XYZ file of C-alpha atoms in Angstrom:
479
model
C 240.159 -85.110 208.890
C 237.027 -87.151 208.361
C 233.620 -85.621 209.107
C 230.308 -87.200 210.044
C 227.141 -85.609 208.646
C 224.245 -85.114 211.054
C 220.899 -84.664 209.313
C 217.394 -83.937 210.557
C 214.240 -83.480 208.506
C 211.094 -81.432 209.073
C 208.155 -82.430 206.868
C 204.940 -80.449 206.469
C 202.103 -82.719 205.325
C 198.915 -81.089 204.046
C 195.967 -83.127 205.294
C 193.307 -84.027 202.725
C 190.275 -82.795 204.653
C 187.236 -81.168 203.055
C 187.566 -77.999 205.140
C 190.391 -76.057 206.746
C 192.022 -76.540 210.128
C 190.059 -73.880 212.006
C 187.387 -72.694 209.551
C 184.649 -74.032 207.283
C 186.349 -72.842 204.077
C 186.956 -75.659 201.553
C 190.415 -77.135 201.004
C 191.240 -77.262 197.306
C 194.102 -76.899 194.850
C 194.203 -74.906 191.622
C 191.060 -72.845 192.201
C 190.726 -69.140 191.351
C 192.995 -67.138 193.734
C 191.281 -65.983 196.934
C 188.030 -67.761 196.036
C 188.197 -70.429 198.755
C 188.186 -68.286 201.910
C 185.898 -67.225 204.750
C 186.321 -64.230 207.100
C 188.376 -66.225 209.642
C 191.017 -67.068 206.996
C 191.481 -63.342 206.335
C 191.654 -62.487 210.057
C 188.487 -60.407 210.135
C 187.800 -59.048 213.651
C 185.427 -61.116 215.759
C 186.040 -64.427 213.958
C 186.999 -67.452 216.071
C 188.706 -70.790 215.325
C 186.909 -74.151 215.483
C 189.072 -77.308 215.461
C 188.591 -79.637 212.463
C 187.724 -83.066 213.899
C 188.782 -84.919 210.749
C 192.230 -83.271 210.842
C 192.660 -84.615 214.386
C 191.555 -88.054 213.146
C 194.162 -87.920 210.367
C 196.840 -86.732 212.786
C 196.188 -89.702 215.076
C 196.397 -92.126 212.129
C 199.772 -90.743 210.994
C 201.188 -90.713 214.525
C 200.092 -94.323 215.022
C 201.726 -95.362 211.743
C 204.911 -93.637 212.950
C 204.852 -95.603 216.232
C 204.270 -92.446 218.298
C 202.652 -91.841 221.674
C 199.332 -89.990 221.251
C 198.652 -87.071 223.609
C 195.217 -87.571 225.147
C 194.561 -83.817 225.378
C 194.717 -81.368 222.482
C 196.403 -78.046 223.216
C 197.026 -75.283 220.698
C 199.449 -72.358 220.874
C 200.118 -69.111 219.060
C 203.335 -68.629 217.104
C 203.669 -64.876 216.689
C 205.385 -63.289 213.702
C 204.532 -60.768 210.999
C 204.709 -61.790 207.370
C 202.543 -61.011 204.314
C 201.292 -64.614 204.075
C 200.055 -64.638 207.696
C 197.033 -62.320 207.961
C 196.423 -62.769 211.723
C 200.032 -61.950 212.615
C 200.276 -65.359 214.278
C 199.932 -69.026 213.377
C 197.916 -71.495 215.464
C 200.143 -74.508 216.120
C 201.147 -76.986 218.871
C 204.423 -75.885 220.400
C 204.245 -77.297 223.919
C 201.974 -80.372 223.618
C 202.237 -81.968 220.147
C 199.618 -84.564 219.266
C 202.318 -87.244 218.867
C 205.884 -87.790 220.075
C 208.694 -90.344 220.453
C 208.190 -92.464 217.330
C 210.320 -94.020 214.618
C 210.420 -95.115 210.981
C 212.371 -98.071 209.606
C 213.986 -97.544 206.190
C 216.149 -99.799 204.032
C 219.394 -98.340 202.687
C 221.877 -100.467 200.728
C 220.034 -103.604 201.797
C 220.244 -102.777 205.522
C 217.426 -101.631 207.784
C 217.878 -98.464 209.828
C 215.582 -97.040 212.497
C 215.175 -93.253 212.292
C 213.660 -91.528 215.298
C 210.699 -89.167 214.987
C 210.778 -86.600 217.784
C 207.251 -85.233 217.405
C 204.333 -84.408 215.129
C 202.095 -81.395 215.644
C 198.955 -80.010 214.033
C 198.884 -76.461 212.697
C 197.447 -74.242 209.974
C 199.191 -73.477 206.692
C 200.028 -69.951 205.560
C 198.851 -68.201 202.407
C 200.887 -68.557 199.206
C 203.022 -65.703 197.902
C 203.585 -65.230 194.174
C 206.566 -63.030 193.285
C 206.541 -61.272 189.918
C 209.135 -58.853 188.488
C 207.864 -55.725 190.223
C 205.119 -56.925 192.549
C 204.267 -59.703 194.996
C 200.772 -61.187 195.191
C 199.141 -63.246 197.951
C 196.686 -66.101 197.386
C 194.771 -66.875 200.598
C 193.192 -70.117 199.354
C 195.908 -72.158 201.088
C 195.710 -70.122 204.295
C 194.372 -72.350 207.065
C 194.854 -75.696 205.289
C 195.468 -78.387 207.954
C 199.097 -79.392 208.336
C 200.873 -82.042 210.339
C 204.512 -81.129 210.845
C 206.669 -84.215 211.422
C 210.055 -83.556 213.035
C 212.722 -86.261 212.933
C 215.626 -86.754 215.292
C 219.050 -85.981 213.735
C 219.595 -89.672 213.013
C 220.430 -89.562 209.303
C 223.983 -89.574 207.984
C 223.682 -89.258 204.188
C 221.553 -87.860 201.401
C 220.411 -91.387 200.605
C 219.120 -91.928 204.157
C 217.312 -88.568 204.142
C 215.697 -89.405 200.808
C 214.583 -92.848 202.013
C 213.124 -91.311 205.179
C 211.050 -88.787 203.216
C 209.972 -91.536 200.801
C 208.811 -93.632 203.762
C 206.763 -90.751 205.224
C 205.181 -89.972 201.850
C 204.360 -93.634 201.335
C 202.683 -93.838 204.756
C 200.517 -90.703 204.389
C 199.384 -91.614 200.870
C 198.511 -95.206 201.803
C 196.593 -93.941 204.829
C 194.648 -91.708 202.425
C 195.180 -88.621 204.601
C 197.281 -86.686 202.049
C 198.054 -86.957 198.360
C 201.766 -86.409 199.152
C 202.310 -84.448 195.931
C 205.474 -82.482 196.591
C 205.181 -80.691 193.245
C 201.846 -79.218 194.413
C 203.150 -78.306 197.867
C 201.058 -80.989 199.583
C 204.256 -82.189 201.244
C 207.170 -79.836 201.873
C 210.548 -80.636 203.385
C 213.174 -78.635 205.260
C 216.505 -80.365 205.897
C 219.008 -79.449 208.627
C 222.593 -80.482 207.878
C 225.719 -80.129 209.990
C 229.135 -81.788 210.115
C 231.268 -82.846 213.066
C 234.624 -84.629 213.314
C 234.082 -88.371 213.233
C 233.876 -89.754 216.756
C 232.681 -86.528 218.386
C 229.218 -86.161 219.902
C 228.977 -82.356 219.914
C 226.950 -81.055 216.979
C 228.426 -78.703 214.405
C 226.843 -75.523 213.032
C 223.769 -76.446 211.025
C 222.465 -75.052 207.765
C 218.820 -75.381 206.828
C 217.762 -76.211 203.277
C 214.192 -74.966 202.753
C 211.239 -76.162 200.686
C 212.726 -79.105 198.825
C 210.039 -80.197 196.394
C 211.173 -83.526 194.933
C 212.573 -86.723 196.418
C 215.627 -86.526 194.140
C 216.370 -82.943 195.193
C 216.500 -84.015 198.839
C 219.401 -86.366 198.202
C 221.104 -83.908 195.841
C 220.818 -80.980 198.275
C 222.111 -82.966 201.247
C 225.035 -84.410 199.288
C 225.958 -80.938 198.000
C 225.802 -79.442 201.485
C 228.016 -82.190 202.890
C 230.573 -81.465 200.175
C 230.311 -77.661 200.612
C 230.628 -77.716 204.390
C 233.490 -80.238 204.265
C 235.463 -77.957 201.931
C 234.962 -74.990 204.283
C 236.067 -76.931 207.378
C 239.065 -78.567 205.678
C 240.299 -75.150 204.542
C 240.226 -73.907 208.127
C 237.019 -71.900 207.759
C 233.874 -71.897 209.839
C 230.411 -72.854 208.644
C 227.879 -70.049 209.129
C 224.363 -70.782 210.313
C 222.307 -70.131 207.196
C 219.019 -70.781 205.473
C 219.594 -72.014 201.924
C 217.568 -73.308 198.989
C 218.411 -75.840 196.314
C 218.864 -74.485 192.786
C 217.866 -77.395 190.549
C 219.409 -75.868 187.427
C 222.768 -75.091 189.039
C 222.701 -78.359 191.050
C 223.753 -76.576 194.233
C 222.377 -74.889 197.337
C 222.110 -71.092 197.325
C 222.131 -68.673 200.271
C 218.743 -67.205 201.212
C 219.585 -65.543 204.534
C 222.005 -65.810 207.427
C 220.811 -66.585 210.950
C 222.494 -64.507 213.638
C 220.009 -65.003 216.470
C 217.176 -67.435 217.093
C 213.791 -65.900 216.304
C 211.633 -65.323 219.382
C 208.117 -66.270 218.356
C 206.751 -65.472 221.840
C 204.671 -68.614 221.986
C 201.713 -68.711 224.339
C 198.575 -70.820 224.730
C 195.870 -70.093 222.121
C 193.173 -68.361 224.239
C 190.312 -69.062 221.801
C 190.668 -72.869 221.877
C 190.175 -74.597 225.208
C 192.079 -77.861 225.861
C 190.183 -80.771 224.280
C 190.252 -84.161 226.005
C 190.290 -86.907 223.385
C 187.812 -89.689 224.113
C 189.406 -93.150 224.159
C 186.619 -94.408 221.889
C 187.445 -91.674 219.358
C 191.131 -92.606 219.387
C 190.249 -96.304 219.058
C 188.014 -95.604 216.041
C 190.748 -93.502 214.397
C 193.332 -96.249 214.785
C 191.092 -99.165 213.815
C 189.815 -97.449 210.676
C 193.345 -97.066 209.267
C 194.130 -98.360 205.784
C 196.659 -101.152 205.431
C 200.222 -99.803 205.549
C 203.013 -100.528 203.028
C 204.959 -102.666 205.528
C 202.010 -105.063 205.779
C 201.661 -105.209 201.997
C 205.370 -105.999 201.672
C 205.039 -108.936 204.041
C 201.895 -110.288 202.357
C 203.177 -109.900 198.795
C 206.479 -111.529 199.681
C 204.484 -114.468 201.028
C 202.715 -114.735 197.667
C 206.029 -115.216 195.851
C 206.821 -111.731 194.520
C 210.463 -110.639 194.723
C 211.667 -107.352 196.235
C 211.779 -105.541 192.889
C 208.247 -106.591 191.955
C 206.919 -105.524 195.361
C 208.541 -102.081 195.267
C 207.329 -101.410 191.727
C 203.795 -102.380 192.713
C 203.862 -100.245 195.877
C 204.667 -97.096 193.886
C 200.933 -96.678 193.240
C 198.319 -97.670 195.815
C 195.690 -98.002 193.056
C 197.718 -100.845 191.530
C 198.251 -102.507 194.919
C 194.508 -102.530 195.621
C 193.778 -103.834 192.099
C 196.408 -106.571 192.502
C 195.026 -107.505 195.926
C 191.484 -107.782 194.524
C 192.760 -110.088 191.776
C 194.503 -112.264 194.373
C 191.214 -112.513 196.279
C 189.547 -113.754 193.085
C 191.872 -116.777 193.201
C 194.472 -116.050 190.521
C 196.673 -119.111 189.981
C 200.068 -117.426 189.597
C 200.701 -113.985 191.214
C 203.925 -113.513 189.227
C 202.110 -113.943 185.918
C 199.469 -111.494 187.133
C 202.208 -109.005 188.089
C 203.738 -109.183 184.596
C 200.330 -108.722 183.000
C 199.449 -105.756 185.214
C 202.793 -103.959 185.593
C 204.165 -104.487 182.083
C 201.338 -104.887 179.583
C 198.443 -103.027 181.225
C 200.611 -100.281 182.751
C 202.279 -99.729 179.374
C 198.855 -99.347 177.742
C 197.707 -96.899 180.426
C 200.838 -94.756 180.135
C 200.627 -94.677 176.337
C 196.995 -93.543 176.388
C 197.051 -91.317 179.481
C 194.553 -93.512 181.339
C 194.188 -94.971 184.828
C 193.085 -98.436 185.948
C 189.499 -97.328 186.453
C 189.338 -96.403 182.739
C 190.069 -99.859 181.285
C 187.239 -102.011 179.887
C 188.171 -105.530 181.110
C 186.870 -106.478 184.536
C 189.179 -107.809 187.233
C 187.626 -111.234 186.702
C 188.602 -111.094 183.015
C 192.167 -110.013 183.845
C 192.446 -112.955 186.266
C 191.093 -115.276 183.564
C 193.735 -114.090 181.085
C 196.466 -114.448 183.723
C 195.377 -118.036 184.381
C 195.361 -118.845 180.655
C 198.978 -117.672 180.504
C 200.174 -119.342 183.701
C 198.661 -122.736 182.796
C 200.141 -122.640 179.289
C 196.735 -122.586 177.572
C 198.098 -119.700 175.458
C 201.632 -118.370 175.039
C 202.899 -114.882 175.822
C 202.569 -113.597 172.249
C 199.002 -114.817 172.079
C 198.389 -113.272 175.500
C 199.369 -109.846 174.163
C 196.946 -110.229 171.253
C 194.139 -111.297 173.581
C 194.805 -108.412 175.982
C 194.842 -105.916 173.126
C 191.394 -107.079 172.041
C 190.154 -107.055 175.640
C 191.302 -103.460 176.123
C 189.736 -102.200 172.912
C 186.646 -104.378 172.657
C 185.955 -105.499 176.201
C 185.515 -109.166 175.230
C 186.091 -112.042 177.619
C 189.521 -113.682 177.081
C 188.092 -117.213 176.810
C 185.767 -116.039 174.050
C 188.647 -114.401 172.154
C 190.834 -117.497 172.455
C 188.031 -119.736 171.168
C 187.081 -117.421 168.291
C 190.678 -117.141 167.097
C 191.551 -120.800 167.632
C 194.422 -119.914 169.951
C 194.267 -122.946 172.234
C 197.869 -123.924 172.857
C 199.110 -127.395 171.998
C 200.537 -128.834 175.201
C 200.009 -132.575 174.992
C 203.313 -134.414 174.689
C 202.527 -136.485 171.603
C 201.359 -133.537 169.501
C 204.356 -131.398 170.464
C 206.759 -134.246 169.724
C 205.265 -134.670 166.266
C 205.841 -130.977 165.477
C 209.402 -131.164 166.837
C 210.269 -134.202 164.715
C 209.080 -132.452 161.565
C 211.037 -129.281 162.405
C 214.266 -131.196 163.104
C 213.921 -133.192 159.886
C 213.530 -129.992 157.878
C 216.363 -128.086 159.632
C 219.314 -130.458 159.801
C 221.785 -127.607 159.255
C 220.577 -125.860 162.426
C 220.818 -129.146 164.336
C 224.404 -129.511 163.124
C 225.203 -125.897 164.070
C 223.897 -126.502 167.611
C 225.916 -129.664 168.030
C 229.014 -127.767 166.865
C 228.545 -125.149 169.589
C 226.432 -122.427 167.929
C 223.944 -121.805 170.734
C 221.712 -119.453 168.709
C 220.469 -122.418 166.728
C 218.203 -123.538 169.576
C 216.157 -120.336 169.477
C 215.763 -120.719 165.724
C 214.501 -124.303 166.076
C 211.970 -123.339 168.759
C 210.847 -120.474 166.535
C 210.334 -122.874 163.632
C 208.205 -125.103 165.861
C 206.062 -122.082 166.765
C 205.779 -121.093 163.111
C 204.820 -124.586 161.980
C 202.076 -124.791 164.620
C 200.890 -121.230 163.886
C 201.960 -120.173 167.349
C 199.926 -122.814 169.142
C 202.623 -125.169 170.400
C 203.781 -124.740 173.997
C 207.259 -123.157 173.546
C 208.687 -124.471 176.819
C 207.610 -128.017 176.016
C 208.859 -127.672 172.441
C 212.275 -126.562 173.711
C 212.390 -129.478 176.126
C 211.570 -131.977 173.359
C 214.134 -130.448 170.969
C 216.927 -130.627 173.567
C 216.065 -134.229 174.353
C 216.622 -135.116 170.700
C 219.669 -133.006 169.741
C 221.650 -133.208 172.977
C 223.720 -130.481 174.688
C 225.259 -127.594 172.752
C 228.695 -128.455 171.284
C 228.292 -132.179 171.797
C 229.909 -132.976 168.397
C 232.673 -130.396 168.101
């Protein structure tokens, strides 16, 4: 029997506001435990919630990017349960009227686009963080009250690859919007995956298992694929899948049982009595939407129009800082975007990674980087010379034109001068010419290299190759 996986994803996105969802306490990461709290966070009697306007702004931006309908009135509800990381005994959330609903995300899997539905997105407050030691559990309340937007997909995914691409798309959107850093390793974005199987062709859903708190993109695909395999084995052996909450053990490369679910938990939701419904002004919503950063989909379209291929675009989009830098260089009038991409994503990125730096730390200005790119794309200097110039720019901060002039690097590109060099090289390397004509194709590279050596690296290599081929004919012409 063949089974069809049915997968839904719940994503908690921590919003990058200065203060918490319902209090004035600062939002931060890595501070001294329990140092970033106010009485409301600790549920002191008499303290009342106040809605964070910026969190609402961020929520509207995300919902718009996810093609969702924005609710014009904010309602908040209480989700009641007792747990050590929830000091009030309830969480303020949006159960009945989420801020956004009925959206979608388009992902590309195996070269094909797929639309994945987003059921809703709701604002809520985060819980405190528990730290479990050998014989004691500790609670850090710094995270308690951090603004969250929970994004709930429809069960539209059918593989670990699709689930991974969906989460990647959400993370890309929230980071480009600037509303979250999307760092899963820091808990800024946390994922729960629901997976069930059903016989292919059926519409009734099977028993689902939930995989909690997946903290890397790769683990999402691995956990889903493992669950599909585990549940398939149970069903094919005549067994029944139990409704469970599981976690992914990265070392064992499998999901592990956390607890079994026998009954649905009754959270006894009701309207939050300390927050009145808030009507959202149309001008406020308009300002939220029209102050949004450019989204990845728009960058993809623009960069494709500038001649970059799919690989180059995706590599560039991995870091918004590089996209903005690249865009600024394009605005300065760079002559060849592909040459600029190679300079930025190969040479400069390699230097940054080696030295633990970021783009804002490098000495050359964007204008100087564009100047070097243009020197390379016009053939004024060759690629080896370009590396030498860039190295001096990064360490000394000099202008590339100055470096080229001081070192006498101007490339020889006029036809007559190149032809003269080529004639001398061919006259001095008749054996290599003979080898080429007998079918030894490596000889061409040697001849071009000799032309570069003779000209002290100044001759245009592409033009030298062209001139050499014109004189010695095709490879193997005299076998």
